[in-house]
Amino acid sequence: LKNWWGVTTKEETLEVLTWLLNEGHHKEYEQLAAVVATASETDYQMLLHKYQSNPEVVFKLKFARDNHERLGKKSLLAWDLCRYIQVAGLAYVAGYLTEDEAWEKIMPAAKIIQENFDSWTDMGNNYLIGRHYWAGERNERLDYIYTLLINQQDRHSPWTKYQWKTDLNGFPEPVEKLATKVEPRADVRILDK
């Protein structure tokens, strides 16, 4: 938590969780996708030229252009919400959240994931796409782990052992819902770099 997230207190944990839920990388991606989806080819090429000295921005513009139709409303939700669940769990282990507080965070996020994805495979693929967006490259180790998790022949894989459509009712309801519609914005922060 400290090394990856800068988290050493409950307050910092809650800040990171709020960021992952409400912004994370999915908001930045959605804003870029909205810009490139509505841009003419000329405008898109002008954007690439404008940011040619910033490889991160060029990569993210190209990524958004190449993936916005395929990802649709799913955006990069699995990337942010799986990390949200991980941070909540680690915060419990570290003593920043009680067990009840951790579950109060985890279960609503799990419901959002279940509502937006069709299967473990769909969620896992979206997570890997989100990580690619964040890192700028694929991670062969994580791709390999993903193939192990989706292996239907492996009875030890939690993704085989536990059904995707497990009933999550009776658990806390989401306090905040993610916005599903993103309007193109001229003030996309990544473009300010």
Coordinates of N, CA and C in Angstrom, one line a residue:
L1 N 0.8 -1.2 0.0 CA 0.0 0.0 0.0 C 0.9 1.3 0.0
K2 N 1.9 1.2 0.8 CA 2.8 2.4 0.9 C 3.5 2.6 -0.4
N3 N 4.1 1.5 -0.9 CA 5.0 1.7 -2.1 C 4.2 2.0 -3.4
W4 N 3.1 1.3 -3.6 CA 2.3 1.5 -4.8 C 1.3 2.7 -4.8
W5 N 0.7 2.9 -3.6 CA -0.4 3.8 -3.5 C -0.1 5.0 -2.6
G6 N 1.0 5.0 -1.8 CA 1.3 6.1 -0.9 C 0.4 6.1 0.3
V7 N -0.2 4.9 0.6 CA -1.2 4.8 1.7 C -0.5 4.3 3.0
T8 N -0.7 5.2 4.0 CA -0.2 4.8 5.4 C -1.3 5.0 6.4
T9 N -2.5 5.5 6.0 CA -3.5 5.8 7.0 C -4.9 5.4 6.4
K10 N -5.9 5.4 7.3 CA -7.3 5.1 6.8 C -7.7 6.2 5.9
E11 N -7.4 7.5 6.2 CA -7.8 8.6 5.4 C -7.2 8.5 4.0
E12 N -6.0 8.1 3.9 CA -5.3 8.0 2.6 C -5.9 6.8 1.8
T13 N -6.3 5.7 2.6 CA -7.0 4.6 1.9 C -8.3 5.1 1.3
L14 N -9.1 5.8 2.1 CA -10.4 6.3 1.6 C -10.2 7.2 0.4
E15 N -9.2 8.0 0.4 CA -8.9 8.9 -0.8 C -8.6 8.1 -2.0
V16 N -7.8 7.1 -1.9 CA -7.4 6.2 -3.0 C -8.7 5.5 -3.5
L17 N -9.5 4.9 -2.6 CA -10.7 4.2 -3.0 C -11.6 5.2 -3.8
T18 N -11.8 6.4 -3.3 CA -12.7 7.3 -3.9 C -12.2 7.7 -5.3
W19 N -10.8 7.8 -5.5 CA -10.3 8.1 -6.8 C -10.5 7.0 -7.7
L20 N -10.2 5.7 -7.3 CA -10.4 4.6 -8.1 C -11.9 4.4 -8.6
L21 N -12.8 4.7 -7.7 CA -14.2 4.5 -8.0 C -14.7 5.6 -8.9
N22 N -14.3 6.8 -8.7 CA -14.9 8.0 -9.4 C -14.1 8.5 -10.6
E23 N -12.8 8.2 -10.5 CA -11.9 8.7 -11.6 C -11.1 7.5 -12.2
G24 N -10.0 7.2 -11.4 CA -9.1 6.1 -11.8 C -8.6 6.4 -13.2
H25 N -8.3 5.4 -13.9 CA -7.9 5.5 -15.3 C -9.1 5.5 -16.3
H26 N -10.2 5.0 -15.8 CA -11.3 4.9 -16.7 C -11.9 6.2 -17.1
K27 N -11.9 7.2 -16.2 CA -12.4 8.5 -16.5 C -11.5 9.2 -17.6
E28 N -10.2 9.2 -17.4 CA -9.2 9.7 -18.3 C -9.4 9.1 -19.7
Y29 N -9.5 7.8 -19.7 CA -9.7 7.0 -21.0 C -11.0 7.4 -21.6
E30 N -12.1 7.5 -20.9 CA -13.4 7.8 -21.4 C -13.4 9.2 -22.0
Q31 N -12.7 10.2 -21.4 CA -12.6 11.5 -21.9 C -11.8 11.5 -23.3
L32 N -10.7 10.8 -23.3 CA -9.9 10.7 -24.5 C -10.7 10.0 -25.6
A33 N -11.4 8.9 -25.3 CA -12.2 8.1 -26.2 C -13.3 9.0 -26.8
A34 N -13.9 9.9 -26.0 CA -14.9 10.8 -26.5 C -14.4 11.8 -27.4
V35 N -13.2 12.3 -27.2 CA -12.5 13.2 -28.0 C -12.2 12.6 -29.4
V36 N -11.5 11.4 -29.4 CA -11.1 10.8 -30.6 C -12.3 10.2 -31.4
A37 N -13.3 9.8 -30.7 CA -14.5 9.2 -31.4 C -15.2 10.3 -32.2
T38 N -15.2 11.5 -31.8 CA -15.9 12.6 -32.5 C -15.0 13.4 -33.4
A39 N -13.7 13.2 -33.3 CA -12.7 13.9 -34.1 C -12.7 13.4 -35.5
S40 N -12.6 14.3 -36.5 CA -12.4 13.9 -37.9 C -11.0 13.4 -38.0
E41 N -10.7 12.7 -39.1 CA -9.3 12.1 -39.3 C -8.3 13.3 -39.3
T42 N -8.7 14.4 -39.8 CA -7.7 15.5 -39.9 C -7.5 16.0 -38.4
D43 N -8.6 16.2 -37.7 CA -8.4 16.7 -36.3 C -7.6 15.7 -35.4
Y44 N -7.8 14.4 -35.7 CA -7.1 13.4 -34.9 C -5.6 13.4 -35.3
Q45 N -5.3 13.6 -36.5 CA -3.9 13.7 -36.9 C -3.2 15.0 -36.4
M46 N -4.0 16.0 -36.3 CA -3.5 17.3 -35.7 C -3.2 17.1 -34.2
L47 N -4.1 16.3 -33.5 CA -3.8 16.0 -32.1 C -2.5 15.2 -32.0
L48 N -2.3 14.2 -32.8 CA -1.1 13.4 -32.7 C 0.1 14.3 -33.0
H49 N 0.0 15.2 -33.9 CA 1.1 16.1 -34.3 C 1.4 17.0 -33.1
K50 N 0.3 17.6 -32.5 CA 0.5 18.5 -31.4 C 1.2 17.9 -30.2
Y51 N 1.0 16.6 -30.0 CA 1.6 16.0 -28.8 C 2.7 15.0 -29.2
Q52 N 3.3 15.2 -30.3 CA 4.3 14.3 -30.8 C 5.5 14.2 -29.9
S53 N 5.7 15.3 -29.1 CA 6.9 15.3 -28.2 C 6.5 14.6 -26.8
N54 N 5.3 14.2 -26.7 CA 4.9 13.5 -25.5 C 4.4 12.1 -25.8
P55 N 5.3 11.1 -25.8 CA 4.9 9.7 -26.2 C 3.7 9.1 -25.4
E56 N 3.6 9.5 -24.1 CA 2.5 8.9 -23.3 C 1.2 9.4 -23.9
V57 N 1.1 10.7 -24.2 CA -0.2 11.2 -24.7 C -0.5 10.6 -26.1
V58 N 0.5 10.5 -26.9 CA 0.3 9.9 -28.3 C -0.2 8.5 -28.1
F59 N 0.5 7.7 -27.2 CA 0.1 6.3 -27.0 C -1.4 6.3 -26.6
K60 N -1.8 7.1 -25.6 CA -3.1 7.1 -25.0 C -4.2 7.5 -26.1
L61 N -3.8 8.5 -26.9 CA -4.7 8.9 -28.0 C -4.9 7.7 -29.0
K62 N -3.9 7.1 -29.4 CA -4.0 5.9 -30.3 C -4.7 4.8 -29.6
F63 N -4.4 4.5 -28.4 CA -5.1 3.5 -27.6 C -6.6 3.7 -27.6
A64 N -7.0 5.0 -27.3 CA -8.4 5.3 -27.2 C -9.1 5.2 -28.6
R65 N -8.4 5.6 -29.6 CA -8.9 5.5 -31.0 C -9.1 4.0 -31.4
D66 N -8.1 3.2 -31.0 CA -8.2 1.8 -31.4 C -9.2 1.0 -30.6
N67 N -9.5 1.4 -29.4 CA -10.3 0.6 -28.5 C -11.7 1.1 -28.1
H68 N -12.0 2.3 -28.5 CA -13.3 2.9 -27.9 C -14.5 2.1 -28.4
E69 N -14.5 1.7 -29.6 CA -15.7 0.9 -30.0 C -15.8 -0.5 -29.3
R70 N -14.7 -1.1 -29.2 CA -14.6 -2.5 -28.6 C -15.0 -2.4 -27.1
L71 N -14.5 -1.4 -26.4 CA -14.7 -1.3 -25.0 C -16.1 -0.8 -24.6
G72 N -16.5 0.2 -25.4 CA -17.9 0.7 -25.2 C -18.0 1.2 -23.8
K73 N -19.2 1.0 -23.2 CA -19.5 1.5 -21.8 C -18.7 0.8 -20.7
K74 N -18.0 -0.3 -21.1 CA -17.2 -1.0 -20.1 C -16.0 -0.2 -19.7
S75 N -15.5 0.6 -20.7 CA -14.4 1.5 -20.5 C -13.2 0.6 -19.9
L76 N -12.6 1.1 -18.9 CA -11.5 0.4 -18.2 C -11.9 0.1 -16.8
L77 N -13.2 -0.2 -16.6 CA -13.8 -0.4 -15.2 C -13.1 -1.5 -14.5
A78 N -12.8 -2.6 -15.1 CA -12.3 -3.8 -14.4 C -10.9 -3.4 -13.9
W79 N -10.1 -2.7 -14.6 CA -8.8 -2.3 -14.2 C -8.9 -1.5 -12.9
D80 N -9.8 -0.5 -12.8 CA -9.9 0.4 -11.7 C -10.6 -0.3 -10.5
L81 N -11.7 -1.1 -10.8 CA -12.4 -1.7 -9.7 C -11.8 -2.9 -9.1
C82 N -11.0 -3.7 -9.9 CA -10.3 -4.8 -9.3 C -9.2 -4.3 -8.4
R83 N -8.6 -3.2 -8.8 CA -7.6 -2.6 -7.9 C -8.2 -2.0 -6.7
Y84 N -9.4 -1.4 -6.9 CA -10.2 -0.9 -5.7 C -10.4 -2.0 -4.7
I85 N -10.8 -3.1 -5.2 CA -11.1 -4.3 -4.3 C -9.8 -4.7 -3.6
Q86 N -8.7 -4.7 -4.4 CA -7.4 -5.1 -3.8 C -7.0 -4.1 -2.7
V87 N -7.1 -2.9 -3.0 CA -6.7 -1.8 -2.0 C -7.5 -2.0 -0.7
A88 N -8.8 -2.2 -0.9 CA -9.7 -2.4 0.3 C -9.3 -3.6 1.1
G89 N -9.0 -4.7 0.4 CA -8.5 -5.9 1.1 C -7.2 -5.7 1.8
L90 N -6.3 -5.1 1.2 CA -4.9 -4.8 1.8 C -5.1 -3.8 2.9
A91 N -6.0 -2.9 2.8 CA -6.2 -1.9 3.9 C -6.7 -2.6 5.1
Y92 N -7.5 -3.6 4.9 CA -8.0 -4.4 6.1 C -6.8 -5.1 6.7
V93 N -6.0 -5.8 5.9 CA -4.8 -6.6 6.4 C -3.9 -5.6 7.1
A94 N -3.7 -4.4 6.6 CA -2.8 -3.4 7.2 C -3.4 -2.8 8.5
G95 N -4.7 -3.0 8.7 CA -5.3 -2.4 9.9 C -5.9 -1.0 9.7
Y96 N -6.0 -0.5 8.4 CA -6.6 0.8 8.1 C -8.1 0.7 8.0
L97 N -8.6 -0.4 7.7 CA -10.1 -0.6 7.7 C -10.4 -1.8 8.5
T98 N -11.6 -1.8 9.2 CA -12.0 -3.0 9.9 C -12.5 -4.0 8.8
E99 N -12.8 -5.2 9.2 CA -13.3 -6.2 8.3 C -14.6 -5.7 7.7
D100 N -15.5 -5.2 8.6 CA -16.8 -4.7 8.1 C -16.7 -3.6 7.1
E101 N -15.8 -2.6 7.4 CA -15.5 -1.5 6.5 C -15.0 -2.0 5.2
A102 N -14.1 -2.9 5.2 CA -13.6 -3.5 3.9 C -14.7 -4.1 3.1
W103 N -15.5 -4.9 3.7 CA -16.6 -5.6 3.0 C -17.6 -4.5 2.5
E104 N -17.8 -3.5 3.3 CA -18.7 -2.4 2.8 C -18.2 -1.7 1.6
K105 N -16.9 -1.7 1.4 CA -16.3 -1.2 0.2 C -16.3 -2.2 -1.0
I106 N -15.9 -3.4 -0.6 CA -15.6 -4.4 -1.6 C -16.9 -4.9 -2.3
M107 N -18.0 -5.2 -1.6 CA -19.2 -5.8 -2.2 C -19.9 -4.8 -3.2
P108 N -20.0 -3.6 -2.9 CA -20.6 -2.7 -3.9 C -19.8 -2.6 -5.2
A109 N -18.5 -2.6 -5.1 CA -17.6 -2.7 -6.3 C -17.8 -4.0 -7.0
A110 N -17.9 -5.1 -6.3 CA -18.1 -6.4 -6.9 C -19.4 -6.4 -7.7
K111 N -20.4 -5.8 -7.1 CA -21.7 -5.7 -7.8 C -21.6 -4.9 -9.1
I112 N -20.9 -3.8 -9.1 CA -20.7 -3.0 -10.3 C -20.0 -3.8 -11.4
I113 N -18.9 -4.5 -10.9 CA -18.2 -5.4 -11.9 C -19.2 -6.4 -12.5
Q114 N -19.9 -7.1 -11.6 CA -20.8 -8.1 -12.1 C -21.9 -7.5 -13.1
E115 N -22.3 -6.3 -12.8 CA -23.4 -5.7 -13.7 C -22.8 -5.3 -15.0
N116 N -21.5 -5.0 -15.1 CA -20.9 -4.5 -16.3 C -20.2 -5.5 -17.2
F117 N -19.9 -6.7 -16.7 CA -19.2 -7.7 -17.4 C -20.0 -9.0 -17.4
D118 N -19.7 -9.8 -18.5 CA -20.5 -11.0 -18.7 C -19.9 -12.3 -18.0
S119 N -18.6 -12.2 -17.7 CA -17.9 -13.4 -17.2 C -16.6 -13.0 -16.6
W120 N -16.0 -14.0 -15.9 CA -14.6 -13.8 -15.4 C -13.7 -13.5 -16.6
T121 N -13.9 -14.2 -17.7 CA -13.0 -13.9 -18.9 C -13.2 -12.5 -19.3
D122 N -14.4 -12.0 -19.4 CA -14.6 -10.6 -19.9 C -14.0 -9.6 -18.9
M123 N -14.2 -9.9 -17.6 CA -13.6 -9.0 -16.6 C -12.1 -9.0 -16.7
G124 N -11.5 -10.2 -16.7 CA -10.1 -10.3 -16.8 C -9.4 -9.7 -18.0
N125 N -10.1 -9.9 -19.1 CA -9.6 -9.2 -20.3 C -9.6 -7.7 -20.2
N126 N -10.7 -7.2 -19.7 CA -10.8 -5.7 -19.5 C -9.7 -5.2 -18.5
Y127 N -9.4 -6.0 -17.5 CA -8.4 -5.6 -16.5 C -7.0 -5.5 -17.3
L128 N -6.7 -6.5 -18.1 CA -5.5 -6.5 -18.9 C -5.4 -5.4 -19.8
I129 N -6.5 -5.0 -20.5 CA -6.5 -3.9 -21.4 C -6.3 -2.6 -20.6
G130 N -6.9 -2.5 -19.4 CA -6.7 -1.3 -18.6 C -5.2 -1.2 -18.1
R131 N -4.6 -2.3 -17.8 CA -3.2 -2.3 -17.4 C -2.3 -1.9 -18.6
H132 N -2.7 -2.4 -19.8 CA -1.9 -2.0 -21.0 C -2.0 -0.5 -21.2
Y133 N -3.2 0.1 -21.0 CA -3.4 1.6 -21.1 C -2.5 2.3 -20.1
W134 N -2.5 1.8 -18.8 CA -1.8 2.4 -17.8 C -0.3 2.3 -18.0
A135 N 0.2 1.1 -18.4 CA 1.7 0.9 -18.5 C 2.2 1.3 -19.8
G136 N 1.4 1.3 -20.8 CA 1.9 1.6 -22.2 C 2.4 0.3 -22.9
E137 N 2.3 -0.8 -22.3 CA 2.7 -2.1 -22.9 C 2.0 -3.3 -22.2
R138 N 1.9 -4.4 -22.9 CA 1.4 -5.6 -22.3 C 2.4 -6.2 -21.3
N139 N 1.8 -7.0 -20.4 CA 2.7 -7.7 -19.4 C 2.5 -9.2 -19.6
E140 N 3.6 -9.8 -20.1 CA 3.5 -11.3 -20.4 C 3.1 -12.1 -19.2
R141 N 3.7 -11.8 -18.1 CA 3.4 -12.5 -16.9 C 1.9 -12.5 -16.5
L142 N 1.3 -11.3 -16.6 CA -0.1 -11.2 -16.2 C -1.0 -11.8 -17.3
D143 N -0.5 -11.8 -18.6 CA -1.3 -12.5 -19.6 C -1.3 -14.0 -19.4
Y144 N -0.1 -14.5 -18.9 CA 0.0 -15.9 -18.6 C -0.9 -16.3 -17.4
I145 N -0.9 -15.5 -16.4 CA -1.7 -15.7 -15.2 C -3.2 -15.8 -15.6
Y146 N -3.6 -14.8 -16.5 CA -4.9 -14.8 -17.0 C -5.3 -16.1 -17.7
T147 N -4.4 -16.6 -18.5 CA -4.7 -17.9 -19.2 C -4.9 -19.0 -18.2
L148 N -4.2 -19.0 -17.1 CA -4.3 -20.0 -16.0 C -5.7 -19.9 -15.3
L149 N -6.1 -18.6 -15.0 CA -7.4 -18.4 -14.4 C -8.6 -18.8 -15.2
I150 N -8.5 -18.6 -16.5 CA -9.7 -18.9 -17.3 C -9.7 -20.3 -17.8
N151 N -8.7 -21.1 -17.4 CA -8.6 -22.5 -17.9 C -9.8 -23.3 -17.2
Q152 N -10.7 -23.7 -18.0 CA -11.9 -24.4 -17.5 C -11.5 -25.8 -17.0
Q153 N -10.4 -26.3 -17.4 CA -9.9 -27.7 -16.9 C -9.3 -27.6 -15.5
D154 N -9.0 -26.4 -15.1 CA -8.3 -26.3 -13.8 C -9.3 -26.1 -12.7
R155 N -9.6 -27.2 -11.9 CA -10.7 -27.1 -10.9 C -10.2 -26.2 -9.7
H156 N -8.9 -25.9 -9.6 CA -8.4 -25.1 -8.5 C -8.5 -23.6 -8.8
S157 N -8.7 -23.2 -10.1 CA -8.8 -21.8 -10.4 C -10.1 -21.2 -9.8
P158 N -10.0 -20.1 -9.0 CA -11.2 -19.5 -8.5 C -12.2 -19.1 -9.5
W159 N -11.7 -18.8 -10.7 CA -12.6 -18.4 -11.8 C -13.4 -19.6 -12.4
T160 N -12.9 -20.8 -12.1 CA -13.6 -22.0 -12.5 C -14.5 -22.5 -11.3
K161 N -13.9 -22.4 -10.1 CA -14.6 -22.9 -8.9 C -15.8 -22.0 -8.6
Y162 N -15.8 -20.7 -8.8 CA -16.9 -19.8 -8.4 C -17.6 -19.3 -9.6
Q163 N -18.9 -19.5 -9.6 CA -19.7 -19.0 -10.8 C -19.7 -17.5 -10.9
W164 N -19.6 -17.0 -12.1 CA -19.7 -15.5 -12.3 C -20.9 -14.9 -11.7
K165 N -22.0 -15.6 -12.0 CA -23.3 -15.0 -11.5 C -23.7 -15.4 -10.1
T166 N -22.7 -15.5 -9.2 CA -23.0 -15.7 -7.8 C -23.9 -14.6 -7.3
D167 N -24.9 -14.9 -6.6 CA -25.8 -14.0 -6.0 C -25.2 -13.1 -5.0
L168 N -25.0 -11.8 -5.3 CA -24.4 -10.8 -4.4 C -25.5 -10.1 -3.6
N169 N -26.7 -10.4 -3.7 CA -27.8 -9.7 -3.0 C -27.6 -10.0 -1.5
G170 N -28.0 -9.1 -0.7 CA -27.9 -9.2 0.7 C -26.6 -8.5 1.2
F171 N -25.8 -8.1 0.3 CA -24.6 -7.4 0.6 C -24.8 -5.9 0.5
P172 N -23.9 -5.0 1.0 CA -24.2 -3.6 0.9 C -24.4 -3.1 -0.6
E173 N -25.3 -2.2 -0.7 CA -25.5 -1.6 -2.1 C -24.5 -0.5 -2.3
P174 N -24.2 -0.3 -3.6 CA -23.3 0.8 -3.9 C -23.7 2.1 -3.4
V175 N -22.8 2.8 -2.8 CA -23.1 4.1 -2.2 C -23.1 5.1 -3.4
E176 N -22.1 4.9 -4.3 CA -22.0 5.8 -5.5 C -22.0 4.9 -6.7
K177 N -22.8 5.4 -7.7 CA -22.8 4.7 -9.0 C -21.9 5.4 -9.9
L178 N -21.2 4.6 -10.8 CA -20.3 5.2 -11.8 C -21.2 5.9 -12.9
A179 N -20.8 7.0 -13.4 CA -21.4 7.6 -14.5 C -21.2 6.8 -15.7
T180 N -22.2 6.5 -16.5 CA -22.1 5.7 -17.7 C -22.0 6.5 -19.0
K181 N -22.4 7.8 -18.9 CA -22.3 8.6 -20.1 C -21.2 9.7 -19.9
V182 N -20.3 9.7 -20.8 CA -19.2 10.7 -20.8 C -19.3 11.6 -22.0
E183 N -19.4 12.9 -21.7 CA -19.4 13.9 -22.8 C -18.0 14.2 -23.2
P184 N -17.8 14.5 -24.5 CA -16.4 15.0 -24.9 C -16.1 16.3 -24.2
R185 N -14.9 16.4 -23.7 CA -14.5 17.6 -23.0 C -13.3 18.2 -23.6
A186 N -13.2 19.5 -23.7 CA -12.0 20.2 -24.2 C -10.9 20.2 -23.2
D187 N -11.2 20.0 -21.9 CA -10.2 20.1 -20.9 C -9.7 18.8 -20.4
V188 N -9.5 17.8 -21.3 CA -9.0 16.5 -20.9 C -7.6 16.7 -20.3
R189 N -7.4 16.3 -19.0 CA -6.1 16.6 -18.3 C -4.9 16.0 -19.0
I190 N -5.0 14.8 -19.5 CA -3.8 14.2 -20.1 C -3.3 15.0 -21.3
L191 N -4.2 15.8 -21.9 CA -3.8 16.6 -23.1 C -3.1 17.9 -22.6
D192 N -3.1 18.2 -21.3 CA -2.5 19.3 -20.8 C -1.0 19.1 -20.6
K193 N -0.5 17.8 -20.8 CA 0.9 17.5 -20.5 C 1.8 18.0 -21.5

